[in-house]
Coordinates of C-alpha atoms in Angstrom, one line a residue:
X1 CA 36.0 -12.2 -16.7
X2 CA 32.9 -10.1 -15.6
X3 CA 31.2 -10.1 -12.5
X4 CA 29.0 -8.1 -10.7
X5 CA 27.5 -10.1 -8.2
X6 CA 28.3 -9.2 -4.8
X7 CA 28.5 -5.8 -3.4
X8 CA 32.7 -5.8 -3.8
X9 CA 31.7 -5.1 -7.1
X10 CA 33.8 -2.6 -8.9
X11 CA 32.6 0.8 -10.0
X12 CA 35.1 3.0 -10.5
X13 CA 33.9 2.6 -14.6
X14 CA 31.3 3.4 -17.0
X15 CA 29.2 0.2 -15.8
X16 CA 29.5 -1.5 -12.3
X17 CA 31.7 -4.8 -12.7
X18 CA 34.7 -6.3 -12.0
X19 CA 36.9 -7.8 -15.5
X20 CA 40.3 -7.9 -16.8
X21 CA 42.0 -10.5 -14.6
X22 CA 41.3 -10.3 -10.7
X23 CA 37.9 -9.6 -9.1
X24 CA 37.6 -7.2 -6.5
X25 CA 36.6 -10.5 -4.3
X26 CA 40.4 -12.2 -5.0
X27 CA 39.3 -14.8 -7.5
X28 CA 41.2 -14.8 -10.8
X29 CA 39.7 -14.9 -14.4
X30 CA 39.9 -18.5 -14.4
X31 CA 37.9 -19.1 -11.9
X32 CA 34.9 -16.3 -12.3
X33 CA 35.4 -18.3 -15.8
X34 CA 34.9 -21.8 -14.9
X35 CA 31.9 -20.6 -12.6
X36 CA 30.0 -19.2 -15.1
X37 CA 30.6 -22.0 -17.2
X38 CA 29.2 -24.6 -14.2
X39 CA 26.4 -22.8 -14.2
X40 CA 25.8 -23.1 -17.4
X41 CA 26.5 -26.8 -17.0
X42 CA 24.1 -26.9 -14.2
X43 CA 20.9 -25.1 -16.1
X44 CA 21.7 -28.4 -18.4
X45 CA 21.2 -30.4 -15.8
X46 CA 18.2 -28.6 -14.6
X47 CA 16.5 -28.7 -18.3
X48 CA 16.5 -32.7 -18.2
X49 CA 15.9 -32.8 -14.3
X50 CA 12.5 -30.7 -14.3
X51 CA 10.9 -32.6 -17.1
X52 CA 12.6 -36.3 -15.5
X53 CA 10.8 -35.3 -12.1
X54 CA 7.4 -34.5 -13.9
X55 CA 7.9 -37.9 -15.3
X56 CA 8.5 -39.4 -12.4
X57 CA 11.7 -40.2 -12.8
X58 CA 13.4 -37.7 -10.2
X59 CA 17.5 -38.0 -9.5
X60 CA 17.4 -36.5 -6.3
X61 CA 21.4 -37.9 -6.3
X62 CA 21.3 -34.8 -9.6
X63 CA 19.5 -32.2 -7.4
X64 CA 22.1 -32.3 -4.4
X65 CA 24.8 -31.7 -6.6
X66 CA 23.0 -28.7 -8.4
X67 CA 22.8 -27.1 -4.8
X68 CA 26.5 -28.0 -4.4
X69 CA 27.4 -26.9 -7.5
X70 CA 26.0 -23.7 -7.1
X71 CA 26.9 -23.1 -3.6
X72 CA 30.7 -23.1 -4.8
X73 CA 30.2 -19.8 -7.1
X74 CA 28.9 -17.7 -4.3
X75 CA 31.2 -14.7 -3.4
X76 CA 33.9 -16.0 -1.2
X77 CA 33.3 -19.9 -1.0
X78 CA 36.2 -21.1 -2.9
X79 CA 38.5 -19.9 -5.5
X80 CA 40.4 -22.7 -7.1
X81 CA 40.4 -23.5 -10.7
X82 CA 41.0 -27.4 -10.5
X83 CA 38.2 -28.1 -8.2
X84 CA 35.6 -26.6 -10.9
X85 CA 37.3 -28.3 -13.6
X86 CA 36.6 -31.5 -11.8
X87 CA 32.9 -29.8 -10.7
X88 CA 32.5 -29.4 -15.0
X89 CA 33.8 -33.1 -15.3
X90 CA 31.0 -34.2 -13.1
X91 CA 28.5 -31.7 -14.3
X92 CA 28.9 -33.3 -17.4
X93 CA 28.2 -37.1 -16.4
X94 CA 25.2 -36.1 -14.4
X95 CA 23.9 -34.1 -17.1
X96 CA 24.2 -37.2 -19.1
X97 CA 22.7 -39.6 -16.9
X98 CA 19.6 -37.2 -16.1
X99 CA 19.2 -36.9 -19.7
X100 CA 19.1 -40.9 -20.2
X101 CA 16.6 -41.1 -17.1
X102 CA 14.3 -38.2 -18.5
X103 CA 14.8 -40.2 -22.6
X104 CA 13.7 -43.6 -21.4
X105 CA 10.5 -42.3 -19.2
X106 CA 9.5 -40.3 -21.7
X107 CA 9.5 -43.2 -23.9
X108 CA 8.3 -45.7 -21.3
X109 CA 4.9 -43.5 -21.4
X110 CA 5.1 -43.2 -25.6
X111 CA 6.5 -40.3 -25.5
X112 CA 8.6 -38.2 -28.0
X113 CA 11.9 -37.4 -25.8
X114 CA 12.4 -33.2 -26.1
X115 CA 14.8 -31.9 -28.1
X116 CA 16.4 -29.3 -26.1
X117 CA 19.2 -26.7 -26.9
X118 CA 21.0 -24.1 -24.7
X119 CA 22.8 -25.5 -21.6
X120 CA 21.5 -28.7 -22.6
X121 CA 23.7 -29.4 -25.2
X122 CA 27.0 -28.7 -23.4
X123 CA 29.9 -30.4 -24.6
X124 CA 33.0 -30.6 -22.3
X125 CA 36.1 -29.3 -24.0
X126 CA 38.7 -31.8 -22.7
X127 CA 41.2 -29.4 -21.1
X128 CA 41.4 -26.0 -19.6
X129 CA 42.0 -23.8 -22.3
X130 CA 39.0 -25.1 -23.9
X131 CA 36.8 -24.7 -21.2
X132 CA 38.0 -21.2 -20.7
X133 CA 36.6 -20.6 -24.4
X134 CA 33.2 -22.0 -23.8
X135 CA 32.7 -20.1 -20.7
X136 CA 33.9 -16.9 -22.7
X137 CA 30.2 -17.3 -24.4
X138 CA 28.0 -17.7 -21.4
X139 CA 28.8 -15.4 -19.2
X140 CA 26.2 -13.2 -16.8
X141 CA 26.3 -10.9 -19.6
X142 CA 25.5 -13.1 -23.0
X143 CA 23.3 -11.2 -24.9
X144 CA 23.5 -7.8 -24.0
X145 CA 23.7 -6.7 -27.1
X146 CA 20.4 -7.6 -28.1
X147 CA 18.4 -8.3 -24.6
X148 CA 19.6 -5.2 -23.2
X149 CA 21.2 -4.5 -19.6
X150 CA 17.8 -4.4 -17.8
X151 CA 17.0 -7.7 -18.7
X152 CA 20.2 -8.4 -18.2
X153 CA 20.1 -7.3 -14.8
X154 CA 17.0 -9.0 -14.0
X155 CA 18.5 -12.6 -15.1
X156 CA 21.0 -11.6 -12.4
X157 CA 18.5 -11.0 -9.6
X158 CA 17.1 -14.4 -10.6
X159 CA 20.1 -16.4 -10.6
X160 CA 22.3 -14.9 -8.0
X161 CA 18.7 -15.3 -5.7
X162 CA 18.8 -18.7 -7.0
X163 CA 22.2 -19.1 -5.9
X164 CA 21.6 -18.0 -2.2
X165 CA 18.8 -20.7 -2.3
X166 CA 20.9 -23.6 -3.3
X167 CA 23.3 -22.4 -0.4
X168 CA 20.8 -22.6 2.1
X169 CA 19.6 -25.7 1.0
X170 CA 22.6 -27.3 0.6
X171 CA 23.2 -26.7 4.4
X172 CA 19.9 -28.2 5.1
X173 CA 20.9 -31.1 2.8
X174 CA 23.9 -31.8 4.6
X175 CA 22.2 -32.3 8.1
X176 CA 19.3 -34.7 6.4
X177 CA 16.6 -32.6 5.3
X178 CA 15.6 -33.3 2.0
X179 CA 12.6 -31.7 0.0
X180 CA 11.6 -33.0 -3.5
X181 CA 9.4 -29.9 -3.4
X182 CA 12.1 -27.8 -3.3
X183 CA 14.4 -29.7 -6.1
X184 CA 11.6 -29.7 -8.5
X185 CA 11.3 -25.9 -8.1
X186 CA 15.4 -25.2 -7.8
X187 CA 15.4 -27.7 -11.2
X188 CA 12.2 -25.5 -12.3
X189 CA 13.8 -21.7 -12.0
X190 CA 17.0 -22.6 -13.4
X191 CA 15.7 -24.4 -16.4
X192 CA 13.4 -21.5 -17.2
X193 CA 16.7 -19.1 -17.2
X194 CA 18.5 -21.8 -19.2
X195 CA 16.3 -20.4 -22.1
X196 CA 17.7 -17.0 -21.9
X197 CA 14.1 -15.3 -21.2
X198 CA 13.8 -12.0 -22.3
X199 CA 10.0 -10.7 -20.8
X200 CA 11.0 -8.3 -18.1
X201 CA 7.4 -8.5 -16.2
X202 CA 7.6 -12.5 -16.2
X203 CA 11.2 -12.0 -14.8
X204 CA 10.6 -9.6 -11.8
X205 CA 7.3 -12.6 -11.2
X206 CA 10.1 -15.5 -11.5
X207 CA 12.3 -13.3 -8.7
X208 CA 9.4 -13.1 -6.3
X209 CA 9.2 -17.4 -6.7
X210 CA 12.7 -17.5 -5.8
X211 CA 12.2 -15.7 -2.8
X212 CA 9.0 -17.8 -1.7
X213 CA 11.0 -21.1 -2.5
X214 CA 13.9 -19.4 -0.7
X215 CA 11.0 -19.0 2.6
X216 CA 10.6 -22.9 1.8
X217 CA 14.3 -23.3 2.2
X218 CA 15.0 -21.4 5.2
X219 CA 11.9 -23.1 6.9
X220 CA 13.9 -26.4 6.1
X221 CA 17.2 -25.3 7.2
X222 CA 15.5 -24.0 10.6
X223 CA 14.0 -27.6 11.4
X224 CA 17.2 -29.0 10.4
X225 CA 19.5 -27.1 12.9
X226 CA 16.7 -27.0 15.9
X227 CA 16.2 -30.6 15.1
X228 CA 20.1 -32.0 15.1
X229 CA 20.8 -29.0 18.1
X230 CA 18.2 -27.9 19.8
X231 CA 16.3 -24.5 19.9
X232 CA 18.6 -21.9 20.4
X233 CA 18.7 -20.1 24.2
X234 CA 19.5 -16.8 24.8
X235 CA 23.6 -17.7 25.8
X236 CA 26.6 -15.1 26.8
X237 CA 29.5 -16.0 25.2
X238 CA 33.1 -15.2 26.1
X239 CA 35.0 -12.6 23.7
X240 CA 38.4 -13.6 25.0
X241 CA 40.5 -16.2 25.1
X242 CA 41.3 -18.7 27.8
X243 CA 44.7 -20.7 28.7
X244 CA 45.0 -23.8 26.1
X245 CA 45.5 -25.4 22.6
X246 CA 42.8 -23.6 20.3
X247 CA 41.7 -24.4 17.2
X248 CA 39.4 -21.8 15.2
X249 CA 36.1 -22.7 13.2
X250 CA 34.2 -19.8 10.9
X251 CA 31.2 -19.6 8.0
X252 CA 28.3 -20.9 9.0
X253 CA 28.4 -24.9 9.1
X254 CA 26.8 -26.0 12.2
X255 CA 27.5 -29.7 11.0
X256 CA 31.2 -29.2 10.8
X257 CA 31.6 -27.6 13.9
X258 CA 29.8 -30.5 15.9
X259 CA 31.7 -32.7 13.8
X260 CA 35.0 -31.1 15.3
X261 CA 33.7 -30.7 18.4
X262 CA 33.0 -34.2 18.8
X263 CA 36.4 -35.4 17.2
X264 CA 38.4 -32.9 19.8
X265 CA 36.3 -34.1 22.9
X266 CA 38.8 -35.0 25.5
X267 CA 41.8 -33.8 24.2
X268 CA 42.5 -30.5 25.8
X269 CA 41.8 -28.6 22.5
X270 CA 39.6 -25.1 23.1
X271 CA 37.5 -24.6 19.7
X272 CA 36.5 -21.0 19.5
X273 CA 33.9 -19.6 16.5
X274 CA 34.3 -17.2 14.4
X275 CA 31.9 -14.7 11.9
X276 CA 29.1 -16.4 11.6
X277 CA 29.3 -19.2 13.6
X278 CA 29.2 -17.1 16.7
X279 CA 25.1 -18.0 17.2
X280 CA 26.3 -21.8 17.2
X281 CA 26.7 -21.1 21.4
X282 CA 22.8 -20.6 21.5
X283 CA 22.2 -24.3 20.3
X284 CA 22.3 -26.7 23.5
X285 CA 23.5 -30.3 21.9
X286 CA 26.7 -27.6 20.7
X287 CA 26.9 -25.5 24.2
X288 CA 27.0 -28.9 26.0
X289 CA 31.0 -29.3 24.7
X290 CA 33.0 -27.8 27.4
X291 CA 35.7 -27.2 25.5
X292 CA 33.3 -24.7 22.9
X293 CA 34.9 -22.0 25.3
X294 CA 34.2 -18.7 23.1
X295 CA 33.9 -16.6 19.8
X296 CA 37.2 -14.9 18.4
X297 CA 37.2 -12.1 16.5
X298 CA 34.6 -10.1 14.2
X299 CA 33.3 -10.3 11.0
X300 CA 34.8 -12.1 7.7
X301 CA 36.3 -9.0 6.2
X302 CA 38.5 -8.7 9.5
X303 CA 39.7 -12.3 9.2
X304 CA 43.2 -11.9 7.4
X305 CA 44.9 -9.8 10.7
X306 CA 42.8 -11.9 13.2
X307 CA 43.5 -14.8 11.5
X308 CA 47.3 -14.1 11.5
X309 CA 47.3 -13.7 15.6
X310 CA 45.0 -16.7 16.1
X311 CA 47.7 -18.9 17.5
X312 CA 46.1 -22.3 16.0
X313 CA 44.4 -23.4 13.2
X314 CA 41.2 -22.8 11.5
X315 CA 38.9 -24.2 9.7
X316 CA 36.6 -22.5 7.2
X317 CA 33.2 -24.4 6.8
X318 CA 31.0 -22.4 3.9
X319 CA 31.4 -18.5 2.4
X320 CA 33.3 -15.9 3.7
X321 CA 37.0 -17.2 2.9
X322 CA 39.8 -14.7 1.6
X323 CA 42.7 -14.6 0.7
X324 CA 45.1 -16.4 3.3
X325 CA 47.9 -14.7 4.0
X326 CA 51.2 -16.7 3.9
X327 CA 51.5 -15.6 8.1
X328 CA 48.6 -18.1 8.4
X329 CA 47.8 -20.7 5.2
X330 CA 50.0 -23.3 6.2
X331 CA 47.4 -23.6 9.3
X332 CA 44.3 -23.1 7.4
X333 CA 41.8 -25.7 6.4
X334 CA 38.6 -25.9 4.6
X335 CA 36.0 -27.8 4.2
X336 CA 32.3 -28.6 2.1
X337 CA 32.2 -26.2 -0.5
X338 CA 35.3 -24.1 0.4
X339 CA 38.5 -24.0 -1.8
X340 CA 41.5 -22.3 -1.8
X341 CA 44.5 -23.1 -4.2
X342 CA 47.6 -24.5 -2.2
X343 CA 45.0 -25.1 1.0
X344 CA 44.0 -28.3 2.5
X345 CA 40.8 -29.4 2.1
X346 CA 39.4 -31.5 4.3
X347 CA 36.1 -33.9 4.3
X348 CA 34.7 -34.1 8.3
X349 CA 38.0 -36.0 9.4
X350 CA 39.7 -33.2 11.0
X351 CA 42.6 -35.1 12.4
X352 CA 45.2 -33.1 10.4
X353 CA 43.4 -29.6 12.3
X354 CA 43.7 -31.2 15.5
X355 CA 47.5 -32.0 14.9
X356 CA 47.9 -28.5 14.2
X357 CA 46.3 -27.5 17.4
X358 CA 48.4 -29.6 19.8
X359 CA 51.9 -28.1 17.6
X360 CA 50.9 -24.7 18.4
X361 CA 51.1 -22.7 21.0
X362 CA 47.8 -21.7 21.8
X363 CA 46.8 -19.1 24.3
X364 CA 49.5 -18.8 26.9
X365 CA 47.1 -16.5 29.4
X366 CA 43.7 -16.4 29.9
X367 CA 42.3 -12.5 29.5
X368 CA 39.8 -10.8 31.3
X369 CA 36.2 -12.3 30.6
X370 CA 34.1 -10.3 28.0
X371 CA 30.5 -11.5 26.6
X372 CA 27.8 -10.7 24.3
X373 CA 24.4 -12.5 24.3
X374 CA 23.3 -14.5 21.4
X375 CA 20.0 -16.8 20.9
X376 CA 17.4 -15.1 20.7
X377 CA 16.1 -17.5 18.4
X378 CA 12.1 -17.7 17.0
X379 CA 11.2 -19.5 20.0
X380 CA 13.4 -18.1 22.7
X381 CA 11.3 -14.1 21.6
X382 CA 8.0 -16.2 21.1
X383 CA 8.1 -17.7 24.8
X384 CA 8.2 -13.9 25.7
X385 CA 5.6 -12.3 23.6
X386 CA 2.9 -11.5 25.4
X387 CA 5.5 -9.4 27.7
X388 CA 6.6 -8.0 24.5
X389 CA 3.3 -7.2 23.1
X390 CA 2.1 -5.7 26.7
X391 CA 5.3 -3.7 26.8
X392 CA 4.2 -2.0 23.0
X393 CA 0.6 -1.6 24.2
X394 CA 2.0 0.5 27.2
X395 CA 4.3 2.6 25.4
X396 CA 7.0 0.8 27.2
X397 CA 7.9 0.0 23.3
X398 CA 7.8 2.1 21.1
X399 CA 9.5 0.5 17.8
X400 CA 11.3 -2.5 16.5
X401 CA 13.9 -2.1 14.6
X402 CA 16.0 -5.3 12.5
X403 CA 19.2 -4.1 12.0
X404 CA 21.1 -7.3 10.4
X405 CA 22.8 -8.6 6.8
X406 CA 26.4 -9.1 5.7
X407 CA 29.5 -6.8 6.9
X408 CA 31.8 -6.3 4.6
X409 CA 34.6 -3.9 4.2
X410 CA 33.8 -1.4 1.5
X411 CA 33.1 2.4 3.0
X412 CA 29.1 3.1 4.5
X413 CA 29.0 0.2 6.2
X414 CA 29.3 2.5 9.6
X415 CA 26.1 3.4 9.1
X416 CA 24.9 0.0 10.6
X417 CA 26.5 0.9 14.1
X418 CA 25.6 4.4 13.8
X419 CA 21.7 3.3 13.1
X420 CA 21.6 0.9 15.8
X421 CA 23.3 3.3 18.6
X422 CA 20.6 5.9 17.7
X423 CA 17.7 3.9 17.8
X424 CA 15.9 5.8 20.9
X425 CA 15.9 4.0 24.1
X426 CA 12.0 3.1 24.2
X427 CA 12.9 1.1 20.8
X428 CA 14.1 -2.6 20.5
X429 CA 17.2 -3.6 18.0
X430 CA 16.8 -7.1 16.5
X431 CA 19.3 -8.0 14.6
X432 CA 21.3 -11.2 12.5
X433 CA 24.0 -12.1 10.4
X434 CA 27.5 -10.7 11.0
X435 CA 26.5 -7.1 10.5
X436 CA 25.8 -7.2 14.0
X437 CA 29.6 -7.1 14.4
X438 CA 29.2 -3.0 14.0
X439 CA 27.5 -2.9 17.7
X440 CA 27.0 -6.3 19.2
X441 CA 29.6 -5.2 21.6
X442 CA 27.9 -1.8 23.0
X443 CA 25.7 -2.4 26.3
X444 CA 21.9 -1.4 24.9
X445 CA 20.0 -2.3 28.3
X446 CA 16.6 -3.5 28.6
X447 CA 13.1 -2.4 28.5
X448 CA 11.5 -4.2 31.9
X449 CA 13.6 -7.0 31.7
X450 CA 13.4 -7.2 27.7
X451 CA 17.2 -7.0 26.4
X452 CA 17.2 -3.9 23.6
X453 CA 19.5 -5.8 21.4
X454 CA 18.1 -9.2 20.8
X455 CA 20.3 -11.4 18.1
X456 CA 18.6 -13.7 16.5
X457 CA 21.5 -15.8 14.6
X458 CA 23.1 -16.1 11.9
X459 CA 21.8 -15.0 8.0
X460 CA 20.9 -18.4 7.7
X461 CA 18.2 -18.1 10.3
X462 CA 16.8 -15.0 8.8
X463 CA 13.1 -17.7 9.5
X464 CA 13.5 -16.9 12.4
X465 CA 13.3 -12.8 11.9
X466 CA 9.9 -13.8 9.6
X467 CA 8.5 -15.9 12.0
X468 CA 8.8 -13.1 14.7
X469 CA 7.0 -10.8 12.7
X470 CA 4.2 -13.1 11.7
X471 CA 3.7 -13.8 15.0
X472 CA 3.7 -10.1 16.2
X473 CA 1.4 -9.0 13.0
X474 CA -1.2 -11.9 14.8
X475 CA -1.2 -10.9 17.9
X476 CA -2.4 -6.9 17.4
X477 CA -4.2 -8.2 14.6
X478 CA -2.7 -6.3 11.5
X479 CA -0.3 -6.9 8.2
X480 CA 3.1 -6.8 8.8
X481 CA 3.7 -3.6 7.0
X482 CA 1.5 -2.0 10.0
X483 CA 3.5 -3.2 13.0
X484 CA 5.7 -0.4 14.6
X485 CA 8.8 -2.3 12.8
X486 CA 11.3 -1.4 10.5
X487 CA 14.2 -2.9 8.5
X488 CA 17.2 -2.1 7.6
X489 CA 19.7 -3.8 5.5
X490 CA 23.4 -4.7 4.6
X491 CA 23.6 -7.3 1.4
X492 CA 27.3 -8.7 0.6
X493 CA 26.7 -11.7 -1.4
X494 CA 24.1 -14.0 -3.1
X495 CA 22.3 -15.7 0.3
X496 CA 21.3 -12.1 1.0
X497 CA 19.7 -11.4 -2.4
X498 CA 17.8 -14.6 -1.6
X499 CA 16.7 -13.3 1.5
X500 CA 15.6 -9.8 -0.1
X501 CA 13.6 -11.4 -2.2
X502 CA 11.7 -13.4 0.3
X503 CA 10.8 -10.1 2.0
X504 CA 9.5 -8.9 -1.3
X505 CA 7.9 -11.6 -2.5
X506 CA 5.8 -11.5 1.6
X507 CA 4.8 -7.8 0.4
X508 CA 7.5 -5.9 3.4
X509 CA 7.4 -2.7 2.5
X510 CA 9.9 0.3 2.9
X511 CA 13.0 -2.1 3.6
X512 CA 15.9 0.0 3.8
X513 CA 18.9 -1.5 1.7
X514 CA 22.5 -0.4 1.4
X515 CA 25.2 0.2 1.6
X516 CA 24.7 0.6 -2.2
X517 CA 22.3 -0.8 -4.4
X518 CA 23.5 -4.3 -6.3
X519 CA 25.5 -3.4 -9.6
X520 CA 23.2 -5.3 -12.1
X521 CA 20.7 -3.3 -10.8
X522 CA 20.7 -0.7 -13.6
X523 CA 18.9 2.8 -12.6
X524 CA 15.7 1.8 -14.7
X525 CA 15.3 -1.3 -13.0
X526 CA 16.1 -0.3 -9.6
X527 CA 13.2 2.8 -10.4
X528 CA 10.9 -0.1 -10.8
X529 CA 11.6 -2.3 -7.4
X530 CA 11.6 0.7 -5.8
X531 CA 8.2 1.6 -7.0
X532 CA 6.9 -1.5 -7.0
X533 CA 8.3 -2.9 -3.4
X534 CA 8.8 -0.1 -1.7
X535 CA 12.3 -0.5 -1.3
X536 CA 14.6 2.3 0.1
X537 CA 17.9 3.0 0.1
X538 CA 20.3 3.6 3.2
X539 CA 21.2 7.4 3.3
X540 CA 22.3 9.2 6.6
X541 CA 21.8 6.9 9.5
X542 CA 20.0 9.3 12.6
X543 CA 17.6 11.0 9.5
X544 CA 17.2 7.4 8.6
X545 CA 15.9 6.7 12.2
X546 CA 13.6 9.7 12.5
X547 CA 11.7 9.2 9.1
X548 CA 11.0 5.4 10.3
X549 CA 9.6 6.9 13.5
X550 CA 7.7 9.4 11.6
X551 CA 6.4 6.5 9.7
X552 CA 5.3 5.2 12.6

């Protein structure tokens, strides 16, 4: 195996990457294996779907699973070996029936079918050891030798975006939203890097697409949740527990939470969130379940000891599994694209999680009450922004700051907390995803009434962040890169290299990213987005602060 995709990524060696037979992440060869080889699989797919679509002869049925697909190699979404070989089975039968689809239109308008190569072509080997072989040739790496690593590493920054995007569509997908748009551009990107191209300036162009198709995406995901929850309101959540049976939800699946809300209604069962699904209080059709009671815990990375004193199950919905330990995996479920060998895996009938609620104990005393505030969705800041904008033209306001992205546990990520508490006092903190874990809890106060620390949601409403900023850039009548703003950064996995590149492909300037730079970055290439974006790089968090005000 290589891998070098998420910020886990090993570099303790001459190059950054994780090999030999365990990723820094938990999955074994195998499995970083059999993902790179559905990849490859799915840039077939993609070759026949893009030229079936512009025939009018789209498989939407085909794109769905692409997203699927792709969401299961993300960093921390699921780890078992004999759901991808069964992934590679179907990859292969789509693949065929897309090709078929794209043959006879072609031929329906007198048309000589393509004869494609590459990923195209993929055979299945009928067992495991032969699949192991094939992906041996297509890994992220196949043709260093003569492509070189910055090509390489821009292939990498297109896929792994791409990968991020198929995640956030595929939650969009799941709640109804479709966009033929956005298959015909997902089929589009990864056929283009399923012929191995090798222009370093037409790369870096293709990255920026990703990020505007990501924009697409996350503009789709936001009318999916507002529309099946309601607009998130600014909501205090309890931090503790409370007397009761309790089960445990985390990731980021709204759907599966209100799917287990609604199947527990009535029964006595608490359900508490968890990570990212923490901002699922701020939605109302969600808040209107008594029994939602509270969040548990922190961040993914602490999950393993909270998990283990969580006295119910849990249920994972999307990224940010690890390894379960045995204290907890007989009580541990997942769900969509989530796997874990030797874990159950359920599909929206939650019965067996609610039976391991009433068996458990659950929380025998309720503690003191503890809260943070959530919701401060797009709309809930927008309702408020001529306060907001007042409160800047007064001097009230003095800065903005968007302090969000994905915790993890590797050293540097302090600096998040330390920025955030010394952001002055006449500055705002906006912030989302579970980063916010560093200093949600610390009391910021408010400026006239406006809270310091507003959170916005989760990654996946990182439209919302955008939209806040468009808006603000509107109404003193200048580009975003002039408003009194500035961010700053933690990237884990692949949804947050989707969401770099929307910011880059929107021209935001002098984003401040850390705690280290991705690993197929190599130093030539990361020269260049510097250079070319703006892009800065986290150093010592209160000199951090000062130079944006400087900035100012």
């Amino acid at each position: 195996m290589f891998c070098f995709q998420c910020e886990q990524t090993d570099r303790t060696g001459s190059s950054p990457g994780c090999s030999g037979t365990r990723g820094n992440c938990g999955k074994t060869q195998p499995t970083a294996d059999l993902q790179d080889l559905l990849v490859h699989a799915v840039k077939g797919i993609a070759q026949y779907a893009s030229r079936a679509r512009a025939l009018g002869a789209a498989d939407d049925d085909a794109a769905r699973f692409v997203l699927f697909a792709m969401f299961t190699t993300l960093t921390n979404v699921n780890f078992t070996p004999t759901r991808f070989v069964a992934l590679l089975r179907e990859a292969k039968a789509v693949r065929d029936r897309v090709r078929d689809r794209y043959e006879e239109a072609a031929r329906a308008r007198g048309q000589q079918p393509e004869t494609l190569t590459g990923p195209a072509t993929w055979k299945a080997q009928p067992d495991l050891d032969g699949l192991l072989r094939q992906a041996a040739e297509v890994g992220v790496r196949s043709g260093l030798d003569v492509v070189g690593a910055d090509v390489v590493g821009l292939r990498a920054l297109c896929l792994y975006g791409m990968k991020g995007v198929c995640a956030y569509a595929h939650h969009a997908t799941v709640l109804g939203l479709r966009d033929q748009k956005v298959y015909a551009e997902v089929e589009d990107i990864l056929s283009f890097l399923a012929d191995d191209p090798t222009d370093p300036d037409e790369l870096l162009s293709r990255a920026t697409r990703v990020g505007m198709l990501n924009l697409d995406v996350m503009r789709l995901l936001d009318a999916a949740n507002t529309g099946s929850y309601g607009s998130p309101e600014p909501t205090a959540v309890r931090t503790t527990p409370v007397v009761g049976k309790a089960i445990l939800v985390s990731g980021h699946d709204l759907k599966d939470l209100a799917v287990l809300l609604e199947q527990t209604a009535g029964t006595g069962i608490n359900v508490y969130t968890h990570g990212e699904m923490l901002p699922a209080h701020a939605y109302p059709a969600l808040r209107a379940h008594p029994h939602l009671v509270g969040n548990y815990g922190g961040a993914w990375h602490e999950q393993q000891h909270e998990f283990a004193r969580f006295p119910g199950p849990i249920l994972m919905t999307s990224n940010c599994i690890i390894e379960p330990h045995l204290s907890y995996r007989h009580r541990i479920f997942t769900t969509g694209p989530v796997g874990w060998a030797g874990v159950r895996h359920l599909t929206e009938d939650f019965e067996p999680v609610i039976q391991a609620a009433k068996a458990m104990p659950g929380f025998t005393t309720t503690e003191p009450e503890k809260v943070v505030t959530v919701g401060f969705a797009r709309d809930a800041v927008l309702s408020v922004v001529d306060r907001i904008v007042e409160a800047v033209r007064s001097g009230a306001v003095r800065h903005f700051f968007l302090v969000g992205g994905c915790d993890g546990p590797t050293p540097g990520r302090d600096y998040y907390g330390e920025f955030a508490e010394n952001v002055p006092q006449d500055s705002l903190v906006l912030t989302l995803g579970c980063a916010k874990y560093r200093f949600n809890h610390k009391d910021f106060g408010d400026i006239g009434g406006i809270p310091r620390l507003l959170d916005l949601g989760q990654c996946n409403d990182t439209y919302s962040a955008i939209t806040i900023a468009l808006r603000l850039a509107e109404e003193f009548g200048c580009g975003v890169n002039e408003l009194p703003m500035t961010l700053v950064l933690s990237w884990m996995e692949q949804k947050a290299i989707a969401v770099l590149l929307t910011l880059l492909a929107l021209g935001i300037r002098n984003i401040h990213l850390g705690p280290e730079l991705p690993g197929f970055l190599t130093p030539s290439l990361a020269a260049r987005i510097v250079d070319q974006f703006g892009l800065r790089t986290t150093g010592e968090a209160t000199t951090d602060v000062a130079r944006a005000l400087e900035r100012q």
